[in-house]
Amino acid sequence: MASEGESRVRVLQGTLDLMILRTLQTMGPQHAYGIATRLEQVSEESLKLNQGTLYPALVRLEQEGCIKGSWAKTPSNREAKFYAITRTGKKALDRETVRWRQIAGLVERVLAEPE
Amino acid sequence: MQALRRIFAKFVNLFRRRRADTEFDAELDAHLGLMQEELHRRGMAREAAQREARVKLGGVEQARELHRQARGFHWLETLAQDVRFALRTLRKNSGFTAVAVLTLALGIGGTTAIFTLVQQVMLRSLPVAQPQQLWRVGDAVQCCFSNGYTQGDGKWLPLNDWSLFSWEAYKLFRADTPAFENLAAFEVGEHNAGLAVRRAGSQAAVEPRIGEYVSGNFFETFGVSAWRGHLFTDADDREGAPQVAVMSYHTWEGEYGSDPSVIGLTYDLNGHPFTIIGVGPPGFLGAKIDADGGTPDFWLPLTTEPLIAGPTTQLKNPRLAWLDLIGRVQPGVNPKTLEAQIQVELHEWLASHVPDMTLQEKKLWEKQTLRLVPGGAGVSLMRQTYENGLRLLMLAALCVLMVACANIANLLLARGLRSRHQTAVCVALGASRARLVRKALVESVTLSVLGAVAGIGVAYAGAKLILRLAFESPDNWIPVNATPSTVVLLFALGVSLVTGIVFGMAPAWMTSHAEPVEALRGSNRITGRSRGICGAAGAQKTLVIVQAALSLVLLTGAALLGESLWNMEHSNYGFDTSGRYLVSIDPKISNYTQQQLEPLFNEIETRLRAIPGVRAVGAVLEAPQVGWVPGHDIRIDGRPEADGSSGWTRVTPGFFDTVGEKILMGRAITDDDNAATRPVAVVNEAFAKKFFNGENPVGQHFGPLPEKNEGMYEIVGVVRDIDFAGGVQPMYFLPEAQATQFDELESESREVWSHYLYNVVIWAPGNPPNIEAQVKSALAAAAPDLVTGGSQPYSEVIRGHFSQENMIASLTWLFGGVGLVLAAVGLYGVTAYGVEQRTSEIGVRMALGANRSSIFRMVIGEGMSLALIGIGIGIASAVVLGRFLRSELFGIAVTDPFTFAAVALGFALVALAACYLPARRAMRVDPVSAMRCE
């Protein structure tokens, strides 16, 4: 899913969904290329996505009703599928954010233990 | 909730595969386009941008595949792909497919045919409400009445099998056991009320029908309701109540054309008017299932029995157990507690009859007990009769199925070896082994499902054949049919899945061991050294050995059963059946009074004797090998120490001459033994031996117990033994023309019914033409009102007894034959394949000086060694499996060495023939051309 370089981050199972939802919440409806670009920007290039792998996550989220895709024109007048976060998606995002912070905090505390 | 939504979305995607693919392609296109635009805007050349965009997106095919996996049921879609591929492959190899499907159809069809019957005979519940709430009091399935206060002596019959009850005991149980919501009673086993039926006031000939006495709450207990009219209740089962009867749906439909006006009409049943108040529900045939006694046409309340039976009534005789009991248990009652309570009730009832008991009964009654068993399947005599046979056939069918599986596994292995190169290429190109194994298994399961579809046809035909061979007779309808039910179809599908996996396992295993390097080697040459090949060849040999062993087991079983059947059909009953004919009549239901009987038999015999070719005619209560022999304890005059049990029957004077029973001492019964002369009896040798140590008994007296009857009959003669039923036993013969008085109710009733003789035997040697039609018209002339069952050559009667054995033996032969052919084909296939693969090796051997006969011997030797190992294993298995056969065999040991040797020899000859062709081909290999192929 992620490339193997040391400086690059391996995406944990499920965290990609979380990041996609967050991206859509802050940026509004986006096509897959937009989402991928945004994720790369935010991660300051440390997350190198094989962009094709974004799609299974999008299918999953759409099937769960967290996002909704619809075809629309880009400013450059090209047909693209735009994904928007739904109410279900917002709720899921809130829930998962809390959980992520709990887990991250917990892992952080454990790692911070002096030897 | 989200998970559910996702499953639904995936499900929808199953049906919009193509559209989803197109849409995704458009999405990818847009993605690439957007990225390209961006890169171009940043200053990259258009072509470089195009390249860079593709790199950043990654593999398009891979993305597509991942997308497909995410959006649908991936495994289901690839499964569908595999099935389509399998069907395509099978269509291309139509010859292989035809052979495999045919083999499987035989294997699966045979198994399914047997299962069709097993399901109906052994696994089916009664078509009633909540059958799981029904419990039966007593567990033994009895054919016949039981007389006395014990139903087991701990030796011949176990003590804990009390299963039949008198009316008195039934009423007591019913009143004292509130744990039963309802307790119903119905006539036991093969005993039914023989009825002669016609519309009241009609002069038409009476029609013989079957009646069954059941308690008033019978229908209520089983929770069935009337199809038409209404069913009788306790209110109708009272002495003095108007006489009513319920007709079975089957009879109403079959005999009365579903005529609704039948309900409410009055019919004469054996001369007594009964109103038909209703028709039972379709499919309901009562609570006992009997293949021999027939299914009831009419149900009659228990209390009408004295009316129909007249002086032979058994209703109020507490000694006579003739009712089976099934009750509906109240919810929440523990069957164990209920069983204990019923056991106590049985003992209390027995205790109240101690004064009426015989000495023997007094010793045993306290040890008698009974069991409560699930009653939802009713009391099935049919199951008891056919259980062992069906189990045996199921075993045989499974053996054939396994042989068939082994054959197809062999075919698939051989084919797999040929397409090894392609498999190796697939592996080299990155196909996952799991997918390859699955593909192989899907192919074999597809094959076996096709086999099952064809097998259902075989099953239907097979089940019909079995029914015709063993169950059906023209005048005896039974509730079993050959049409496959849903359960049977599911069974066939299940069997096909299992077999598909079983015979697909070896080829799949081989596929999974394909070495990609073989693809690179690029040669189709089989080295015979690499691990995969050795494994496959080993598997093929093992399969052939298994086949040989299984078919040897089948053939041994078939041979033993065949010999046993021959022994049965040719056993010596003490009389010659040739030239003799049996006529069945029923003067009882024809309403003859006792005074009319003697003139009736005189008339019948006179008319029959007048038929050209007839040498002798005699009537008997029940002819040898036709019915049963009643028995009771007797006392020899003045010798109480010799008390013992004897069988007996009643005959007209012509009987002994007719069956050719030789008089050894004294004289036979003559016309002079009649109402005016002293009561006499003729005894058989076994009787003389048992009671008189073989001394001359002529002139001695005896009588049925109690003691006061000891002088009743004078013995006037001794005849040669004849096996009447179940082996020679002491017997005495009484003249039809004499009757004696008894004070005991039961003996008196027996005295009355024993004058109604049911069989006439005719001796007409030399096959006189048209005898059966002449007998029929003679009977019609002698007694137009007499219900008759027609006449039959005696040898046919005897053969008819063994219809089940005949069916089992024939089918086992059939299965054995199919197994043998399949095993021979398997052996031939493996040997021929071996020769084909080793052509060059054989060529080298010959070039080095091996002569042709040694090559021939080598091939034969290798094939035969497989067959011989199979024979060895087969013989050992047959000995082990023999215990399933023991109860079916008559006059032959399970391990009869001659049979084993003959079967093994026969099988070895067939195996030799199977190896001969490939061996001859090997012998004719031309060394030069074989080596040129290298």
CSV table of C-alpha atoms in Angstrom, one decimal, chain A residues 31-34 36-37 40 45 48-66 71 74 76 78-81 83 88 92 95, chain B residues 1-3 5-7 9-10 13 23-24 26-39 42 55-59 62-63 66-67 70-72:
chain,number,residue,atom,x,y,z
A,31,HIS,CA,-12.4,13.8,-6.7
A,32,ALA,CA,-10.0,11.0,-6.0
A,33,TYR,CA,-7.0,12.8,-7.5
A,34,GLY,CA,-7.8,15.8,-5.3
A,36,ALA,CA,-4.6,12.0,-3.1
A,37,THR,CA,-2.9,15.3,-3.8
A,40,GLU,CA,0.4,14.0,0.0
A,45,GLU,CA,5.5,14.0,0.9
A,48,LYS,CA,3.6,8.4,-0.9
A,49,LEU,CA,0.4,6.8,-2.1
A,50,ASN,CA,0.2,4.4,-4.9
A,51,GLN,CA,-2.9,6.4,-6.0
A,52,GLY,CA,-4.7,3.4,-7.4
A,53,THR,CA,-5.0,2.0,-3.9
A,54,LEU,CA,-7.1,4.9,-2.8
A,55,TYR,CA,-10.1,3.5,-4.7
A,56,PRO,CA,-10.9,0.4,-2.7
A,57,ALA,CA,-11.1,2.7,0.4
A,58,LEU,CA,-13.5,5.0,-1.5
A,59,VAL,CA,-15.7,2.0,-2.5
A,60,ARG,CA,-15.7,0.8,1.0
A,61,LEU,CA,-16.7,4.2,2.4
A,62,GLU,CA,-19.3,4.8,-0.2
A,63,GLN,CA,-20.9,1.3,0.4
A,64,GLU,CA,-21.0,2.1,4.1
A,65,GLY,CA,-22.8,5.3,3.3
A,66,CYS,CA,-20.1,7.5,4.8
A,71,TRP,CA,-20.3,13.0,-11.4
A,74,THR,CA,-14.0,20.2,-12.9
A,76,SER,CA,-10.9,22.5,-16.5
A,78,ARG,CA,-13.4,17.5,-17.3
A,79,GLU,CA,-16.0,14.9,-16.1
A,80,ALA,CA,-14.9,13.6,-12.7
A,81,LYS,CA,-16.5,11.7,-9.8
A,83,TYR,CA,-17.0,12.5,-3.3
A,88,THR,CA,-23.3,9.2,8.5
A,92,ALA,CA,-18.3,8.1,11.9
A,95,ARG,CA,-16.5,8.6,16.6
B,1,MET,CA,-25.9,-1.1,10.4
B,2,GLN,CA,-23.0,0.1,8.2
B,3,ALA,CA,-21.8,-3.4,7.7
B,5,ARG,CA,-25.5,-1.6,4.2
B,6,ARG,CA,-22.2,-2.6,2.7
B,7,ILE,CA,-23.4,-6.2,2.2
B,9,ALA,CA,-24.4,-2.7,-1.8
B,10,LYS,CA,-22.0,-5.6,-2.6
B,13,ASN,CA,-23.0,-4.9,-7.5
B,23,GLU,CA,-17.7,3.7,-14.5
B,24,PHE,CA,-14.4,2.9,-12.7
B,26,ALA,CA,-14.0,6.6,-16.5
B,27,GLU,CA,-13.0,7.6,-13.0
B,28,LEU,CA,-9.4,6.4,-13.6
B,29,ASP,CA,-9.4,8.2,-16.9
B,30,ALA,CA,-10.4,11.4,-15.2
B,31,HIS,CA,-7.8,10.8,-12.5
B,32,LEU,CA,-5.0,10.4,-15.1
B,33,GLY,CA,-6.2,13.4,-17.0
B,34,LEU,CA,-6.3,15.7,-14.0
B,35,MET,CA,-2.9,14.6,-12.9
B,36,GLN,CA,-1.5,15.1,-16.4
B,37,GLU,CA,-3.0,18.6,-16.6
B,38,GLU,CA,-1.5,19.5,-13.3
B,39,LEU,CA,2.0,18.2,-14.3
B,42,ARG,CA,3.9,22.9,-13.7
B,55,VAL,CA,3.7,5.9,-12.8
B,56,LYS,CA,2.1,7.8,-9.9
B,57,LEU,CA,-1.2,6.0,-10.4
B,58,GLY,CA,0.4,2.6,-10.4
B,59,GLY,CA,-0.8,-0.6,-12.2
B,62,GLN,CA,-4.1,-4.0,-10.4
B,63,ALA,CA,-6.3,-1.1,-9.3
B,66,LEU,CA,-8.6,-4.2,-6.1
B,67,HIS,CA,-11.7,-2.2,-6.9
B,70,ALA,CA,-13.7,-4.1,-2.7
B,71,ARG,CA,-17.0,-3.5,-4.3
B,72,GLY,CA,-18.5,-7.0,-4.7
